[in-house]
Coordinates of C-alpha atoms in Angstrom, one line a residue:
X1 CA 27.1 -30.0 -9.4
X2 CA 27.9 -27.2 -7.0
X3 CA 25.5 -25.1 -5.0
X4 CA 27.3 -21.9 -4.1
X5 CA 25.7 -19.4 -6.5
X6 CA 23.3 -17.2 -4.6
X7 CA 20.1 -16.3 -6.4
X8 CA 16.5 -15.2 -6.0
X9 CA 13.7 -16.9 -7.9
X10 CA 10.8 -14.6 -9.2
X11 CA 7.6 -15.5 -10.9
X12 CA 5.3 -13.1 -12.8
X13 CA 1.8 -12.8 -11.3
X14 CA -1.5 -11.9 -13.0
X15 CA -0.9 -8.2 -12.5
X16 CA 2.4 -8.4 -14.4
X17 CA 4.3 -7.8 -11.2
X18 CA 7.2 -10.0 -10.1
X19 CA 6.7 -12.1 -6.9
X20 CA 9.7 -13.3 -5.0
X21 CA 9.6 -17.1 -4.5
X22 CA 12.7 -17.1 -2.2
X23 CA 16.5 -17.0 -2.0
X24 CA 18.6 -20.1 -2.7
X25 CA 21.5 -21.7 -4.4
X26 CA 21.3 -22.8 -8.0
X27 CA 22.9 -25.6 -9.8
X28 CA 22.3 -27.5 -13.1
X29 CA 22.3 -31.2 -13.4
X30 CA 20.6 -34.2 -15.0
X31 CA 17.2 -35.0 -13.5
X32 CA 16.0 -38.6 -14.1
X33 CA 12.4 -37.7 -13.5
X34 CA 12.4 -34.9 -16.1
X35 CA 14.7 -36.9 -18.5
X36 CA 17.1 -34.0 -19.1
X37 CA 19.5 -31.3 -17.9
X38 CA 17.6 -29.1 -15.5
X39 CA 18.0 -26.0 -13.3
X40 CA 17.6 -26.7 -9.6
X41 CA 17.3 -24.1 -6.8
X42 CA 17.5 -25.1 -3.2
X43 CA 16.2 -22.7 -0.5
X44 CA 18.8 -21.0 1.6
X45 CA 16.7 -21.3 4.7
X46 CA 15.9 -25.0 4.8
X47 CA 17.4 -26.6 1.7
X48 CA 13.9 -27.4 0.2
X49 CA 13.6 -27.5 -3.5
X50 CA 12.3 -24.0 -4.7
X51 CA 12.6 -24.8 -8.4
X52 CA 13.2 -27.8 -10.7
X53 CA 13.0 -26.7 -14.3
X54 CA 14.1 -28.8 -17.3
X55 CA 16.1 -26.8 -19.8
X56 CA 13.9 -27.3 -22.8
X57 CA 15.7 -27.3 -26.2
X58 CA 13.2 -24.8 -27.7
X59 CA 12.4 -22.5 -24.8
X60 CA 13.6 -18.9 -25.4
X61 CA 15.8 -17.9 -22.4
X62 CA 16.8 -14.2 -22.2
X63 CA 19.7 -12.7 -20.3
X64 CA 19.1 -9.2 -19.0
X65 CA 21.1 -6.6 -17.1
X66 CA 24.1 -9.0 -16.7
X67 CA 22.5 -10.8 -13.6
X68 CA 19.0 -11.9 -14.7
X69 CA 17.8 -14.9 -16.7
X70 CA 14.1 -14.8 -17.7
X71 CA 12.0 -17.4 -19.5
X72 CA 8.4 -18.6 -19.9
X73 CA 7.8 -22.0 -18.3
X74 CA 4.2 -22.3 -19.6
X75 CA 1.5 -20.3 -21.3
X76 CA 1.1 -17.7 -18.5
X77 CA 4.0 -18.6 -16.2
X78 CA 7.2 -16.5 -16.5
X79 CA 10.2 -17.2 -14.3
X80 CA 13.3 -15.1 -13.5
X81 CA 16.5 -15.9 -11.7
X82 CA 18.3 -12.9 -10.3
X83 CA 22.0 -13.6 -9.5
X84 CA 24.1 -11.7 -7.0
X85 CA 27.2 -12.0 -9.2
X86 CA 27.6 -11.6 -12.9
X87 CA 30.0 -14.6 -12.9
X88 CA 27.3 -16.9 -11.5
X89 CA 24.8 -15.7 -14.1
X90 CA 27.3 -16.3 -16.9
X91 CA 28.0 -19.8 -15.7
X92 CA 24.4 -20.9 -15.7
X93 CA 23.8 -19.0 -19.0
X94 CA 26.6 -21.1 -20.5
X95 CA 24.9 -24.3 -19.3
X96 CA 21.6 -23.3 -20.9
X97 CA 23.3 -22.4 -24.2
X98 CA 25.2 -25.6 -24.1
X99 CA 21.9 -27.6 -23.8
X100 CA 20.4 -25.6 -26.7
X101 CA 23.6 -25.6 -28.8
X102 CA 23.9 -21.9 -28.8
X103 CA 26.8 -19.5 -28.6
X104 CA 26.8 -18.0 -25.0
X105 CA 27.4 -14.5 -26.5
X106 CA 23.7 -14.2 -27.4
X107 CA 21.3 -12.4 -25.1
X108 CA 18.3 -14.6 -26.2
X109 CA 18.6 -18.3 -27.1
X110 CA 15.6 -18.6 -29.4
X111 CA 13.5 -16.5 -31.7
X112 CA 10.2 -15.9 -30.0
X113 CA 7.7 -17.5 -32.5
X114 CA 4.0 -17.5 -32.2
X115 CA 2.8 -16.7 -35.7
X116 CA 0.3 -17.9 -38.2
X117 CA 1.7 -20.3 -40.8
X118 CA 1.5 -17.7 -43.6
X119 CA 3.5 -15.1 -41.7
X120 CA 6.1 -17.6 -40.8
X121 CA 6.3 -18.7 -44.4
X122 CA 6.6 -15.0 -45.6
X123 CA 9.5 -14.5 -43.2
X124 CA 11.4 -17.7 -44.0
X125 CA 12.8 -16.0 -47.1
X126 CA 14.3 -13.0 -45.2
X127 CA 16.6 -14.3 -42.5
X128 CA 17.2 -10.9 -40.9
X129 CA 15.6 -7.5 -41.1
X130 CA 17.4 -4.8 -43.1
X131 CA 17.2 -1.4 -41.5
X132 CA 17.5 1.6 -43.9
X133 CA 20.6 3.6 -43.3
X134 CA 20.2 6.1 -40.5
X135 CA 19.7 9.3 -42.5
X136 CA 17.2 12.2 -42.3
X137 CA 15.7 11.3 -45.7
X138 CA 14.9 7.7 -44.6
X139 CA 13.2 8.5 -41.2
X140 CA 9.7 8.1 -42.7
X141 CA 10.5 4.8 -44.2
X142 CA 12.0 3.6 -40.8
X143 CA 8.9 4.8 -38.9
X144 CA 6.7 2.8 -41.3
X145 CA 8.9 -0.3 -40.9
X146 CA 8.6 -0.1 -37.1
X147 CA 4.9 0.4 -37.2
X148 CA 4.4 -2.6 -39.5
X149 CA 6.6 -4.8 -37.4
X150 CA 4.9 -4.3 -34.0
X151 CA 1.9 -6.5 -34.6
X152 CA 4.0 -9.6 -35.4
X153 CA 6.1 -11.2 -32.6
X154 CA 8.6 -12.6 -35.1
X155 CA 9.1 -9.3 -36.9
X156 CA 9.3 -7.5 -33.6
X157 CA 12.1 -9.9 -32.6
X158 CA 14.0 -9.3 -35.8
X159 CA 13.6 -5.5 -35.6
X160 CA 14.9 -5.6 -32.0
X161 CA 18.0 -7.6 -33.0
X162 CA 18.7 -5.3 -35.9
X163 CA 18.4 -2.1 -33.8
X164 CA 20.6 -3.7 -31.1
X165 CA 23.3 -5.0 -33.4
X166 CA 24.0 -1.9 -35.4
X167 CA 24.3 0.6 -32.6
X168 CA 21.2 2.1 -34.2
X169 CA 19.8 3.9 -31.2
X170 CA 22.9 6.2 -30.8
X171 CA 22.7 7.0 -34.6
X172 CA 19.0 7.9 -34.2
X173 CA 19.7 10.2 -31.3
X174 CA 22.4 11.9 -33.4
X175 CA 19.7 12.6 -36.0
X176 CA 17.3 13.8 -33.3
X177 CA 19.8 16.5 -32.3
X178 CA 20.2 17.6 -35.9
X179 CA 16.4 17.8 -36.3
X180 CA 16.1 19.9 -33.2
X181 CA 18.8 22.3 -34.5
X182 CA 17.2 22.5 -37.9
X183 CA 13.7 22.7 -36.3
X184 CA 12.7 19.9 -38.7
X185 CA 9.1 19.2 -37.4
X186 CA 8.5 16.2 -39.7
X187 CA 11.7 14.5 -38.8
X188 CA 10.9 15.0 -35.1
X189 CA 7.4 13.5 -35.5
X190 CA 8.9 10.4 -37.2
X191 CA 11.5 10.1 -34.4
X192 CA 8.7 10.2 -31.8
X193 CA 6.9 7.3 -33.6
X194 CA 10.2 5.3 -34.0
X195 CA 11.3 5.7 -30.3
X196 CA 7.9 4.9 -29.0
X197 CA 7.9 1.8 -31.2
X198 CA 11.3 0.8 -29.8
X199 CA 9.8 0.9 -26.2
X200 CA 7.2 -1.6 -27.4
X201 CA 9.9 -4.0 -28.5
X202 CA 10.1 -4.9 -24.8
X203 CA 13.9 -5.6 -24.8
X204 CA 16.2 -5.0 -21.8
X205 CA 19.3 -4.8 -24.1
X206 CA 17.7 -1.8 -25.8
X207 CA 16.6 -0.2 -22.6
X208 CA 20.1 -0.4 -21.2
X209 CA 21.3 1.8 -24.1
X210 CA 18.3 4.1 -24.0
X211 CA 18.5 4.6 -20.3
X212 CA 22.2 5.2 -20.1
X213 CA 23.4 8.5 -18.8
X214 CA 24.4 9.7 -22.3
X215 CA 21.2 8.7 -24.1
X216 CA 18.2 9.1 -21.7
X217 CA 17.7 12.8 -22.0
X218 CA 17.6 12.6 -25.8
X219 CA 15.2 9.7 -25.7
X220 CA 12.9 11.8 -23.5
X221 CA 13.5 14.6 -26.0
X222 CA 12.2 12.4 -28.9
X223 CA 9.1 11.6 -26.9
X224 CA 8.3 15.3 -26.5
X225 CA 7.4 15.6 -30.1
X226 CA 4.1 13.8 -30.3
X227 CA 2.5 14.6 -33.7
X228 CA -0.9 14.8 -31.9
X229 CA 0.4 17.9 -30.1
X230 CA 1.5 19.6 -33.3
X231 CA 3.6 22.7 -32.7
X232 CA 3.3 22.6 -28.9
X233 CA 5.7 19.9 -27.7
X234 CA 5.8 18.9 -24.1
X235 CA 8.7 20.2 -22.0
X236 CA 9.8 17.1 -20.2
X237 CA 13.5 17.8 -20.3
X238 CA 13.0 21.2 -18.9
X239 CA 11.1 19.7 -16.0
X240 CA 13.7 17.1 -15.3
X241 CA 16.7 19.4 -15.5
X242 CA 15.3 22.6 -14.0
X243 CA 12.3 21.8 -11.8
X244 CA 13.0 18.4 -10.5
X245 CA 16.5 19.1 -9.2
X246 CA 17.9 15.9 -7.7
X247 CA 18.8 16.9 -4.1
X248 CA 21.2 14.8 -2.3
X249 CA 19.8 15.3 1.2
X250 CA 22.7 13.3 2.5
X251 CA 25.8 12.9 0.2
X252 CA 25.8 9.5 -1.5
X253 CA 29.3 8.2 -1.6
X254 CA 28.8 5.4 -4.2
X255 CA 28.7 6.9 -7.7
X256 CA 27.1 3.7 -9.0
X257 CA 24.2 4.1 -6.5
X258 CA 23.8 7.7 -7.4
X259 CA 23.6 6.9 -11.1
X260 CA 21.1 4.2 -10.4
X261 CA 18.8 6.5 -8.4
X262 CA 18.9 9.2 -11.1
X263 CA 18.2 6.6 -13.8
X264 CA 15.3 5.0 -11.9
X265 CA 13.7 8.4 -11.3
X266 CA 13.9 9.3 -14.9
X267 CA 12.7 5.9 -16.2
X268 CA 9.8 6.0 -13.7
X269 CA 9.0 9.5 -15.1
X270 CA 9.1 8.1 -18.6
X271 CA 6.7 5.4 -17.6
X272 CA 4.3 7.6 -15.7
X273 CA 4.4 11.0 -17.5
X274 CA 6.1 10.7 -20.9
X275 CA 4.8 7.6 -22.6
X276 CA 1.2 7.8 -23.8
X277 CA -1.2 5.6 -21.8
X278 CA -0.8 2.2 -23.4
X279 CA -3.6 0.5 -25.1
X280 CA -4.6 -3.0 -23.9
X281 CA -2.5 -4.4 -26.8
X282 CA 0.6 -2.4 -25.7
X283 CA 0.3 -3.0 -22.0
X284 CA 1.9 -6.4 -22.2
X285 CA 4.6 -5.0 -24.4
X286 CA 5.8 -2.8 -21.6
X287 CA 6.3 -5.6 -19.1
X288 CA 10.1 -5.3 -19.5
X289 CA 9.9 -1.6 -18.7
X290 CA 8.0 -2.3 -15.4
X291 CA 10.5 -5.0 -14.6
X292 CA 13.5 -2.7 -15.3
X293 CA 12.1 -0.2 -12.8
X294 CA 11.2 -2.9 -10.3
X295 CA 14.6 -4.6 -10.2
X296 CA 16.3 -1.2 -10.1
X297 CA 14.3 -0.3 -6.9
X298 CA 15.2 -3.6 -5.3
X299 CA 18.8 -2.9 -5.9
X300 CA 18.7 0.7 -4.6
X301 CA 17.0 -0.3 -1.4
X302 CA 19.6 -3.0 -0.9
X303 CA 22.5 -0.7 -1.6
X304 CA 21.2 2.0 0.7
X305 CA 20.4 -0.5 3.5
X306 CA 24.0 -1.8 3.4
X307 CA 25.4 1.8 3.6
X308 CA 25.6 2.2 7.3
X309 CA 27.2 5.6 7.2
X310 CA 24.4 7.0 5.0
X311 CA 21.6 5.8 7.3
X312 CA 23.4 6.9 10.5
X313 CA 23.8 10.4 9.0
X314 CA 20.2 10.4 7.9
X315 CA 18.9 9.6 11.4
X316 CA 21.4 11.9 13.1
X317 CA 20.3 14.9 11.0
X318 CA 16.6 14.1 11.3
X319 CA 16.8 14.3 15.1
X320 CA 19.3 17.1 15.4
X321 CA 17.8 20.3 16.8
X322 CA 20.1 22.4 14.6
X323 CA 18.5 21.0 11.4
X324 CA 16.4 23.7 9.8
X325 CA 12.8 23.1 8.8
X326 CA 13.4 22.9 5.0
X327 CA 16.2 20.4 5.5
X328 CA 14.1 18.3 7.9
X329 CA 11.3 18.2 5.3
X330 CA 13.7 17.0 2.7
X331 CA 15.0 14.3 5.0
X332 CA 11.6 13.1 6.0
X333 CA 10.5 13.1 2.4
X334 CA 13.5 11.0 1.4
X335 CA 12.8 8.5 4.1
X336 CA 9.2 8.3 2.9
X337 CA 10.3 7.6 -0.7
X338 CA 12.8 5.0 0.7
X339 CA 9.9 3.2 2.5
X340 CA 7.8 3.4 -0.6
X341 CA 10.6 1.8 -2.6
X342 CA 10.7 -1.0 0.0
X343 CA 7.2 -2.0 -1.0
X344 CA 8.8 -3.6 -4.1
X345 CA 10.7 -6.0 -1.8
X346 CA 9.4 -9.4 -1.0
X347 CA 8.2 -10.2 2.6
X348 CA 11.5 -11.6 4.0
X349 CA 13.5 -8.7 2.5
X350 CA 11.0 -6.1 3.6
X351 CA 11.4 -7.7 7.1
X352 CA 15.1 -7.1 7.0
X353 CA 14.6 -3.6 5.7
X354 CA 12.3 -2.5 8.5
X355 CA 14.5 -4.3 11.1
X356 CA 17.4 -2.2 9.9
X357 CA 15.3 1.0 10.1
X358 CA 14.0 0.0 13.5
X359 CA 17.6 -0.7 14.9
X360 CA 18.6 2.7 13.5
X361 CA 15.9 4.3 15.7
X362 CA 13.2 5.2 13.2
X363 CA 10.5 5.4 15.8
X364 CA 12.2 7.9 18.2
X365 CA 13.3 9.9 15.1
X366 CA 9.6 10.1 13.9
X367 CA 8.7 11.3 17.3
X368 CA 11.2 14.2 17.1
X369 CA 9.9 15.0 13.6
X370 CA 6.3 15.1 14.8
X371 CA 7.1 17.3 17.8
X372 CA 9.2 19.8 15.7
X373 CA 7.0 19.7 12.6
X374 CA 3.7 20.0 14.4
X375 CA 2.8 23.1 12.4
X376 CA 4.1 22.0 9.0
X377 CA 1.5 20.2 7.1
X378 CA 3.9 18.6 4.6
X379 CA 6.3 17.3 7.3
X380 CA 3.3 15.9 9.2
X381 CA 2.0 14.2 6.1
X382 CA 5.3 12.6 5.2
X383 CA 5.8 11.5 8.8
X384 CA 2.3 10.0 8.9
X385 CA 3.0 8.0 5.7
X386 CA 6.2 6.6 7.2
X387 CA 4.4 5.7 10.4
X388 CA 1.7 3.9 8.4
X389 CA 4.3 1.8 6.6
X390 CA 5.7 0.8 10.0
X391 CA 2.3 0.0 11.6
X392 CA 1.2 -2.1 8.6
X393 CA 4.5 -3.9 8.6
X394 CA 4.7 -4.7 12.3
X395 CA 2.2 -3.2 14.8
X396 CA 3.9 -5.2 17.7
X397 CA 7.2 -3.3 17.1
X398 CA 5.4 0.0 17.3
X399 CA 3.5 -1.0 20.5
X400 CA 6.6 -2.2 22.2
X401 CA 8.4 1.0 21.5
X402 CA 5.5 3.1 22.8
X403 CA 5.2 1.1 26.0
X404 CA 8.9 1.3 26.7
X405 CA 9.1 5.1 26.2
X406 CA 6.1 5.7 28.5
X407 CA 8.4 4.7 31.4
X408 CA 10.6 7.8 30.8
X409 CA 8.3 10.3 29.1
X410 CA 5.2 12.3 29.9
X411 CA 1.9 11.2 28.3
X412 CA 1.7 14.2 25.9
X413 CA 4.9 13.4 24.0
X414 CA 4.4 9.7 23.6
X415 CA 4.5 8.8 19.9
X416 CA 1.0 7.3 19.9
X417 CA -0.4 10.4 21.6
X418 CA 1.3 12.7 19.1
X419 CA -0.5 10.6 16.4
X420 CA -3.8 11.1 18.2
X421 CA -3.1 14.9 18.5
X422 CA -2.4 15.1 14.8
X423 CA -5.7 13.3 14.1
X424 CA -7.6 15.7 16.4
X425 CA -5.9 18.8 14.9
X426 CA -6.3 17.8 11.2
X427 CA -7.2 21.1 9.5
X428 CA -8.2 19.6 6.2
X429 CA -12.0 20.0 5.8
X430 CA -12.2 16.5 4.4
X431 CA -10.2 15.1 7.3
X432 CA -8.1 13.0 4.9
X433 CA -5.2 12.8 7.4
X434 CA -7.4 12.0 10.4
X435 CA -9.1 9.1 8.6
X436 CA -5.7 7.6 7.7
X437 CA -4.5 8.0 11.3
X438 CA -7.7 6.6 12.7
X439 CA -7.1 3.5 10.6
X440 CA -3.6 3.2 12.1
X441 CA -4.8 3.6 15.6
X442 CA -7.4 0.9 15.0
X443 CA -4.6 -1.5 13.8
X444 CA -2.6 -0.7 17.0
X445 CA -5.5 -1.4 19.4
X446 CA -6.8 -4.5 17.5
X447 CA -6.2 -7.6 19.6
X448 CA -6.5 -9.7 16.5
X449 CA -2.9 -8.9 15.6
X450 CA -1.4 -9.0 19.1
X451 CA 0.9 -11.8 20.1
X452 CA 0.7 -14.1 23.0
X453 CA 3.9 -15.8 24.2
X454 CA 4.4 -18.2 27.1
X455 CA 5.4 -15.6 29.6
X456 CA 3.2 -12.6 28.7
X457 CA 0.5 -11.5 26.4
X458 CA 0.8 -8.3 24.5
X459 CA -2.9 -7.7 24.7
X460 CA -3.1 -7.4 28.5
X461 CA 0.0 -5.2 28.6
X462 CA -0.8 -2.9 25.7
X463 CA -4.4 -2.4 26.5
X464 CA -3.6 -1.6 30.2
X465 CA -1.1 0.9 28.9
X466 CA -3.5 2.4 26.3
X467 CA -6.3 3.0 28.7
X468 CA -4.0 4.5 31.3
X469 CA -2.0 6.8 29.0
X470 CA -3.9 7.4 25.8
X471 CA -7.6 7.0 26.1
X472 CA -8.2 10.3 27.8
X473 CA -6.5 12.1 24.9
X474 CA -8.5 10.3 22.3
X475 CA -11.8 10.9 24.0
X476 CA -11.0 14.5 25.1
X477 CA -12.8 16.2 22.1
X478 CA -15.9 14.1 22.7
X479 CA -16.1 14.9 26.4
X480 CA -15.3 18.6 25.9
X481 CA -18.0 18.9 23.3
X482 CA -20.8 17.4 25.4
X483 CA -20.7 19.0 28.8
X484 CA -24.0 20.0 30.5
X485 CA -25.8 17.5 28.4
X486 CA -25.7 19.6 25.3
X487 CA -23.5 20.0 22.2
X488 CA -21.2 22.9 22.4
X489 CA -20.1 22.8 18.7
X490 CA -22.1 21.2 15.9
X491 CA -20.3 22.3 12.8
X492 CA -19.5 19.8 10.0
X493 CA -15.8 19.4 10.7
X494 CA -16.2 18.9 14.5
X495 CA -19.0 16.4 13.8
X496 CA -16.8 14.5 11.4
X497 CA -14.0 14.3 13.9
X498 CA -16.4 13.1 16.7
X499 CA -17.8 10.5 14.3
X500 CA -14.3 9.1 13.7
X501 CA -13.5 9.0 17.5
X502 CA -16.9 7.3 18.1
X503 CA -16.1 4.7 15.4
X504 CA -12.9 3.8 17.2
X505 CA -14.6 3.7 20.6
X506 CA -17.3 1.4 19.1
X507 CA -14.5 -0.8 17.8
X508 CA -13.1 -0.9 21.4
X509 CA -16.5 -1.9 22.8
X510 CA -16.5 -4.9 20.5
X511 CA -12.9 -6.0 21.0
X512 CA -11.7 -4.8 24.4
X513 CA -14.3 -6.1 27.0
X514 CA -13.4 -5.1 30.5
X515 CA -10.9 -2.2 29.8
X516 CA -13.4 -0.2 27.8
X517 CA -16.3 -1.2 30.2
X518 CA -14.5 0.2 33.2
X519 CA -13.7 3.3 31.2
X520 CA -17.3 3.9 29.9
X521 CA -18.9 3.3 33.3
X522 CA -16.3 5.3 35.4
X523 CA -16.3 8.3 33.0
X524 CA -20.0 8.1 32.2
X525 CA -19.1 8.0 28.5
X526 CA -22.4 6.7 27.1
X527 CA -24.3 9.6 28.6
X528 CA -21.9 12.0 26.8
X529 CA -22.2 10.1 23.5
X530 CA -26.0 10.1 23.6
X531 CA -25.9 13.9 23.7
X532 CA -24.8 13.6 20.0
X533 CA -28.2 12.1 19.1
X534 CA -29.3 15.8 19.0
X535 CA -26.8 16.8 16.4
X536 CA -28.1 18.4 13.2
X537 CA -25.8 16.0 11.3
X538 CA -27.6 12.7 10.9
X539 CA -24.3 10.7 10.4
X540 CA -23.1 11.7 13.9
X541 CA -26.5 11.0 15.6
X542 CA -26.4 7.5 14.0
X543 CA -22.8 6.9 15.1
X544 CA -24.0 7.6 18.7
X545 CA -26.8 5.2 18.4
X546 CA -24.5 2.6 16.9
X547 CA -22.2 2.9 19.9
X548 CA -25.1 2.3 22.3
X549 CA -26.4 -0.6 20.1
X550 CA -23.0 -2.3 20.3
X551 CA -23.1 -2.0 24.1
X552 CA -26.6 -3.5 24.3
X553 CA -25.6 -6.2 21.9
X554 CA -23.1 -7.5 24.5
X555 CA -26.0 -8.4 26.8
X556 CA -23.7 -7.6 29.8
X557 CA -25.6 -6.9 33.0
X558 CA -22.9 -4.5 34.2
X559 CA -23.7 -2.3 31.2
X560 CA -27.4 -2.9 31.6
X561 CA -27.4 -1.8 35.2
X562 CA -25.4 1.3 34.3
X563 CA -27.9 2.2 31.5
X564 CA -30.9 1.7 33.9
X565 CA -29.3 3.6 36.8
X566 CA -28.7 6.6 34.6
X567 CA -31.9 6.5 32.5
X568 CA -29.9 6.4 29.3
X569 CA -32.8 5.4 27.1
X570 CA -34.2 8.9 27.8
X571 CA -32.2 10.6 25.0
X572 CA -33.0 7.7 22.6
X573 CA -36.7 8.0 23.2
X574 CA -36.4 11.8 22.8
X575 CA -34.6 11.5 19.5
X576 CA -37.2 9.0 18.3
X577 CA -40.1 11.4 19.2
X578 CA -38.3 14.4 17.7
X579 CA -37.8 12.5 14.5
X580 CA -41.6 12.3 14.3
X581 CA -43.3 10.1 11.7
X582 CA -40.3 10.4 9.2
X583 CA -39.3 7.0 7.9
X584 CA -35.6 7.4 7.7
X585 CA -32.4 5.8 9.0
X586 CA -32.8 7.4 12.4
X587 CA -36.2 5.9 12.8
X588 CA -35.1 2.5 11.6
X589 CA -32.0 2.4 13.9
X590 CA -33.9 3.3 17.0
X591 CA -36.7 0.8 16.3
X592 CA -34.1 -1.9 15.6
X593 CA -32.5 -1.2 19.0
X594 CA -35.8 -1.8 20.8
X595 CA -36.6 -4.7 18.6
X596 CA -33.3 -6.3 19.6
X597 CA -34.2 -6.0 23.3
X598 CA -37.5 -7.6 22.6
X599 CA -36.3 -10.5 20.5
X600 CA -33.4 -11.3 22.7
X601 CA -35.7 -10.9 25.7
X602 CA -33.2 -8.8 27.7
X603 CA -35.4 -8.8 30.9
X604 CA -33.8 -5.9 32.9
X605 CA -34.0 -3.5 29.9
X606 CA -37.5 -4.6 28.9
X607 CA -38.8 -3.8 32.4
X608 CA -37.0 -0.5 32.5
X609 CA -38.3 0.6 29.1
X610 CA -41.9 -0.3 29.7
X611 CA -42.0 1.1 33.2
X612 CA -40.5 4.4 32.2
X613 CA -41.3 5.1 28.6
X614 CA -44.5 3.2 27.8
X615 CA -46.6 6.4 27.9
X616 CA -44.4 8.0 25.2
X617 CA -44.3 4.9 23.0
X618 CA -47.7 3.3 23.3
X619 CA -49.3 5.1 20.3
X620 CA -46.6 3.8 17.8
X621 CA -48.7 1.3 15.7
X622 CA -46.8 1.1 12.4
X623 CA -44.5 -1.6 14.0
X624 CA -45.4 -4.1 16.6
X625 CA -42.1 -3.6 18.5
X626 CA -43.4 -1.6 21.5
X627 CA -46.6 -3.6 21.9
X628 CA -44.3 -6.7 21.8
X629 CA -42.1 -5.3 24.5
X630 CA -45.2 -4.6 26.7
X631 CA -46.3 -8.2 26.2
X632 CA -42.9 -9.5 27.2
X633 CA -43.0 -7.3 30.3
X634 CA -46.5 -8.6 31.3
X635 CA -45.5 -12.2 30.8
X636 CA -42.5 -11.5 33.1
X637 CA -44.7 -10.0 35.8
X638 CA -47.1 -13.0 35.6
X639 CA -44.2 -15.4 36.1
X640 CA -43.0 -13.4 39.1
X641 CA -46.4 -13.4 40.7
X642 CA -47.0 -17.0 39.9
X643 CA -43.7 -18.9 40.0
X644 CA -45.4 -22.2 39.1
X645 CA -45.8 -21.0 35.5
X646 CA -42.1 -21.1 35.1
X647 CA -41.9 -24.9 35.3

């Protein structure tokens, strides 16, 4: 009962994706509680039991890709063990076969049966499934046989075994080449149906043949001849061989890795572009294809991550001034794809992955890319995507980097300020990039995900840094656009950008307390923001009101005194009167603000509003808000004149 075999345990979730349950050591042994030989997995980290599964005599276990064992534990609960070494997998496979009395040379220990009695009875008489000889004249017969077998799990199983055992796929692809040479359209249409059917058999052993270097292009070829398209087949092979040239941005030394990358790209292409959209019935029949791609990606990320030379070269070229723009774009794009692949990893592996990239200097490299690629939309887009993976994975790592570099560098080339610049300079009319970047900035300034340790808190340090080095860059467009108490530009794109900046500032008002308070009061930011209530774009005017409303909602007398001292209700009353009797969002938002002051009985603001704006508001009768404010004010005055009333 030894424990040295290193494995990962996966379970299949409701979205038919594999979830990692942890890494550990597997052994098999008799478990008294389960009354039988069982598979046991203990976690590598703390030795806890990750899995205890009895080897049931009638469960169908499948061995896939030499290092995977997959089975269903219950109705909707699939498990997979992924071994580091083929030898470890073989050893456990032998144990399972021994319990079930099977020969370990099989790839599946049981026929998968879930049939009606009749079907089972019909099939009893024919032990295997006879495939017609692989000849042109028999293709139609074979296509019909495949189509009729798909609805029945038992017949699917028999068909898969027959196709597997007789080297049938290679013979079919031989016929495919003949049909193309002879331009035999009927034959090609039958082959399309047959190959599509073989995909739905959901068998790794068949995929390994179909996706091998020598077969995959012919398999894709067969899938070009969809009968529905008639005489205009798709040109997938052309695309894969001519258009989608596989560029080795940095030479990959390991031929196995190179082959695996090629294969994964092509299989992903088959899944996304070549196979017709599966029906609900077929969706479950392609789970093995999804898994094939998934485990390939996990392997690629692992192999690249371990290849120190490859990553060192990648980062060296990314940051080298001599690298030309096209090359830099290819490198950044590769890195983006690499990060996207890492999303298939489980949390602890993703952690290791980003740690590796971080140690390699991914953040300073991104900075170089953003500075050099300032004018190239594609480079900027790819760099932004990589940055978003890093921020979502570990905002603290990004914050720490930015604070450290601020000790050596000027403000305008700090990574976070480059990101703000990119946001401000987004040329897309829809501001897609700016919206994405704003979300990332919000994550970075969100105290909710900041850490506090015994000796220091990230919040205090980072916010002091942000307000000192970055806030002026973020608010620059807002301040520039509202000088002399009027809007200098009111076009749609500028307004959208200002609305985004305001959204972030509003977030800061809610979450940053004194840093933002000092900033707003010292820079007179609220006065500038309220200039936007005169914008022709209602969404921007409403953003400005929301900003003020958040400030009032804090019921902080520092803010209240600032509002009173500068008569900042003036633009609000003006906007209210300009809006006239229209019953719209603007009208509701302004009334709600005054109503809040009344209900919460904010004394200083109530007195200020009534003493300065009552004349303008006294005729508004369709709500009781202003009359109520006046009443509050009068009660306050009475109390002041007659202190006894207060008891």
